Amino acid sequence: MSDVRHVLVLPDRDAAEEAARELGERFGTDEQARILREALAGEDDAEDAQWLVLLADEDERLDPAALDDFAAEYEGWREEP
């Protein structure tokens, strides 16, 4: 087993919450994805925040390209490890 985590960067909280729910259904994951708010340096305005969806992939069974496409559906992207 490894300690692989995927990070999806999404534009707003609604997209992050919806994506976190959809991940389990679409990719058959057992673990609930975590959602974090990432404010840009010096910015407190919610419009300037990015929302991160963290998903563990200890068995490395999730396809990074499929996650890229999934994040793009929510106008986001997957961070490279």
XYZ file of N, CA and C in Angstrom:
243
model
N 0.828 -1.178 0.000
C 0.000 0.000 0.000
C 0.874 1.243 0.000
N 0.370 2.284 -0.630
C 1.094 3.554 -0.663
C 0.236 4.635 -0.020
N 0.793 5.827 0.046
C 0.078 6.945 0.655
C -0.311 7.957 -0.418
N -0.935 7.469 -1.490
C -1.311 8.339 -2.596
C -2.591 9.082 -2.252
N -2.573 10.379 -2.472
C -3.764 11.213 -2.314
C -3.923 12.039 -3.573
N -5.141 12.134 -4.023
C -5.450 12.986 -5.165
C -6.053 14.273 -4.628
N -5.676 15.379 -5.245
C -6.199 16.682 -4.855
C -6.875 17.293 -6.071
N -8.169 17.512 -5.955
C -8.926 18.190 -7.003
C -9.134 19.629 -6.560
N -8.825 20.568 -7.425
C -8.977 21.991 -7.126
C -10.218 22.471 -7.865
N -11.187 22.975 -7.097
C -12.462 23.373 -7.674
C -12.766 24.829 -7.334
N -13.588 25.478 -8.161
C -13.767 26.929 -8.057
C -14.643 27.412 -6.908
N -15.523 26.551 -6.385
C -16.401 27.033 -5.319
C -16.860 25.873 -4.445
N -17.454 26.237 -3.327
C -17.878 25.239 -2.343
C -18.930 24.290 -2.900
N -19.896 24.815 -3.631
C -20.945 23.959 -4.187
C -20.363 22.888 -5.094
N -19.437 23.292 -5.959
C -18.793 22.329 -6.862
C -18.022 21.286 -6.064
N -17.316 21.721 -5.018
C -16.533 20.795 -4.197
C -17.436 19.791 -3.483
N -18.532 20.263 -2.922
C -19.446 19.362 -2.220
C -20.098 18.369 -3.173
N -20.507 18.850 -4.325
C -21.120 17.962 -5.315
C -20.113 16.937 -5.824
N -18.894 17.385 -6.114
C -17.855 16.481 -6.600
C -17.515 15.428 -5.547
N -17.421 15.830 -4.286
C -17.105 14.884 -3.213
C -18.166 13.786 -3.128
N -19.437 14.154 -3.265
C -20.517 13.155 -3.253
C -20.433 12.242 -4.477
N -20.183 12.834 -5.625
C -20.165 12.090 -6.890
C -18.968 11.142 -6.991
N -17.852 11.475 -6.358
C -16.655 10.632 -6.446
C -16.936 9.187 -6.045
N -17.627 9.013 -4.936
C -17.932 7.661 -4.474
C -18.767 6.881 -5.454
N -19.761 7.531 -6.011
C -20.637 6.865 -6.970
C -19.917 6.548 -8.271
N -19.174 7.512 -8.775
C -18.537 7.353 -10.080
C -17.339 6.418 -10.047
N -16.536 6.503 -8.972
C -15.290 5.741 -8.926
C -15.316 4.586 -7.928
N -16.447 4.414 -7.244
C -16.582 3.294 -6.317
C -15.650 3.372 -5.127
N -15.422 4.581 -4.627
C -14.538 4.739 -3.474
C -15.325 4.557 -2.184
N -14.678 3.968 -1.201
C -15.308 3.750 0.098
C -15.104 4.937 1.027
N -13.956 5.577 0.911
C -13.622 6.689 1.793
C -14.320 7.970 1.348
N -14.834 8.703 2.319
C -15.439 10.006 2.031
C -14.316 10.997 1.722
N -14.461 11.711 0.635
C -13.484 12.729 0.268
C -13.560 13.883 1.260
N -12.422 14.495 1.547
C -12.376 15.652 2.446
C -12.396 16.922 1.610
N -13.051 17.950 2.133
C -13.130 19.237 1.452
C -12.433 20.281 2.308
N -11.551 21.044 1.675
C -10.837 22.114 2.359
C -10.942 23.395 1.555
N -10.993 24.518 2.250
C -10.983 25.828 1.590
C -9.561 26.330 1.582
N -9.074 26.724 0.428
C -7.714 27.223 0.264
C -7.801 28.671 -0.183
N -7.562 29.605 0.735
C -7.581 31.024 0.382
C -6.239 31.382 -0.249
N -6.295 32.185 -1.271
C -5.063 32.655 -1.884
C -4.375 33.603 -0.906
N -3.084 33.679 -0.970
C -2.306 34.477 -0.017
C -2.871 35.884 0.137
N -3.215 36.242 1.368
C -3.687 37.587 1.660
C -5.126 37.857 1.285
N -5.845 36.861 0.821
C -7.224 37.065 0.388
C -8.193 36.410 1.362
N -9.176 37.157 1.811
C -10.211 36.609 2.681
C -11.541 36.459 1.961
N -11.666 37.061 0.813
C -12.907 37.047 0.050
C -13.166 35.637 -0.470
N -14.361 35.123 -0.231
C -14.715 33.775 -0.678
C -14.581 33.614 -2.188
N -14.753 34.705 -2.922
C -14.623 34.607 -4.378
C -13.188 34.334 -4.803
N -12.234 34.641 -3.933
C -10.826 34.426 -4.255
C -10.296 33.116 -3.683
N -11.181 32.272 -3.169
C -10.767 31.003 -2.583
C -10.907 29.884 -3.613
N -10.098 28.866 -3.411
C -10.246 27.634 -4.166
C -10.672 26.578 -3.159
N -11.373 25.602 -3.634
C -11.827 24.523 -2.767
C -11.132 23.242 -3.192
N -10.552 22.559 -2.229
C -9.805 21.340 -2.494
C -10.615 20.136 -2.045
N -10.635 19.126 -2.889
C -11.249 17.849 -2.543
C -10.116 16.838 -2.480
N -9.889 16.273 -1.290
C -8.804 15.323 -1.072
C -9.368 13.918 -1.036
N -8.737 13.030 -1.782
C -9.218 11.658 -1.876
C -8.035 10.701 -1.765
N -8.078 9.817 -0.779
C -7.027 8.820 -0.610
C -7.172 7.743 -1.683
N -6.032 7.246 -2.148
C -6.012 6.176 -3.153
C -4.859 5.238 -2.806
N -4.955 4.634 -1.629
C -3.864 3.808 -1.110
C -3.510 2.641 -2.022
N -4.496 2.096 -2.716
C -4.248 0.959 -3.610
C -3.881 1.401 -5.020
N -3.835 2.711 -5.226
C -3.501 3.301 -6.533
C -4.349 2.702 -7.656
N -5.648 2.637 -7.413
C -6.545 2.066 -8.422
C -7.294 3.122 -9.222
N -7.228 4.397 -8.797
C -7.929 5.455 -9.520
C -7.069 5.967 -10.667
N -7.682 6.106 -11.815
C -6.989 6.561 -13.014
C -6.845 8.086 -12.982
N -5.607 8.596 -12.935
C -5.412 10.042 -12.896
C -6.072 10.772 -14.071
N -6.054 10.190 -15.257
C -6.667 10.833 -16.422
C -8.194 10.934 -16.240
N -8.798 9.908 -15.663
C -10.243 9.948 -15.406
C -10.564 11.005 -14.349
N -9.692 11.151 -13.358
C -9.893 12.194 -12.345
C -9.706 13.585 -12.946
N -8.770 13.713 -13.889
C -8.602 14.987 -14.600
C -9.895 15.373 -15.307
N -10.471 14.412 -16.026
C -11.725 14.662 -16.750
C -12.858 14.982 -15.783
N -12.906 14.256 -14.671
C -13.938 14.478 -13.661
C -13.844 15.900 -13.107
N -12.647 16.326 -12.730
C -12.460 17.679 -12.188
C -12.831 18.735 -13.220
N -12.509 18.489 -14.474
C -12.822 19.444 -15.539
C -14.331 19.639 -15.686
N -15.116 18.597 -15.394
C -16.577 18.719 -15.442
C -17.079 19.774 -14.457
N -16.304 20.018 -13.418
C -16.659 21.003 -12.390
C -15.816 22.275 -12.527
N -15.227 22.470 -13.706
C -14.383 23.633 -13.998
C -13.180 23.706 -13.068
N -12.625 22.544 -12.745
C -11.464 22.459 -11.893
C -10.383 21.622 -12.527
N -9.427 21.208 -11.712
C -8.329 20.386 -12.201
C -7.795 19.530 -11.051
N -7.003 18.531 -11.431
C -6.330 17.663 -10.457
C -4.881 18.113 -10.349
N -4.431 18.318 -9.123
C -3.048 18.694 -8.894
C -2.169 17.461 -9.079
N -1.040 17.641 -9.724
C -0.071 16.555 -9.826
C 0.618 16.406 -8.476
N 0.861 15.160 -8.063
C 1.526 14.947 -6.747
C 2.945 15.492 -6.741
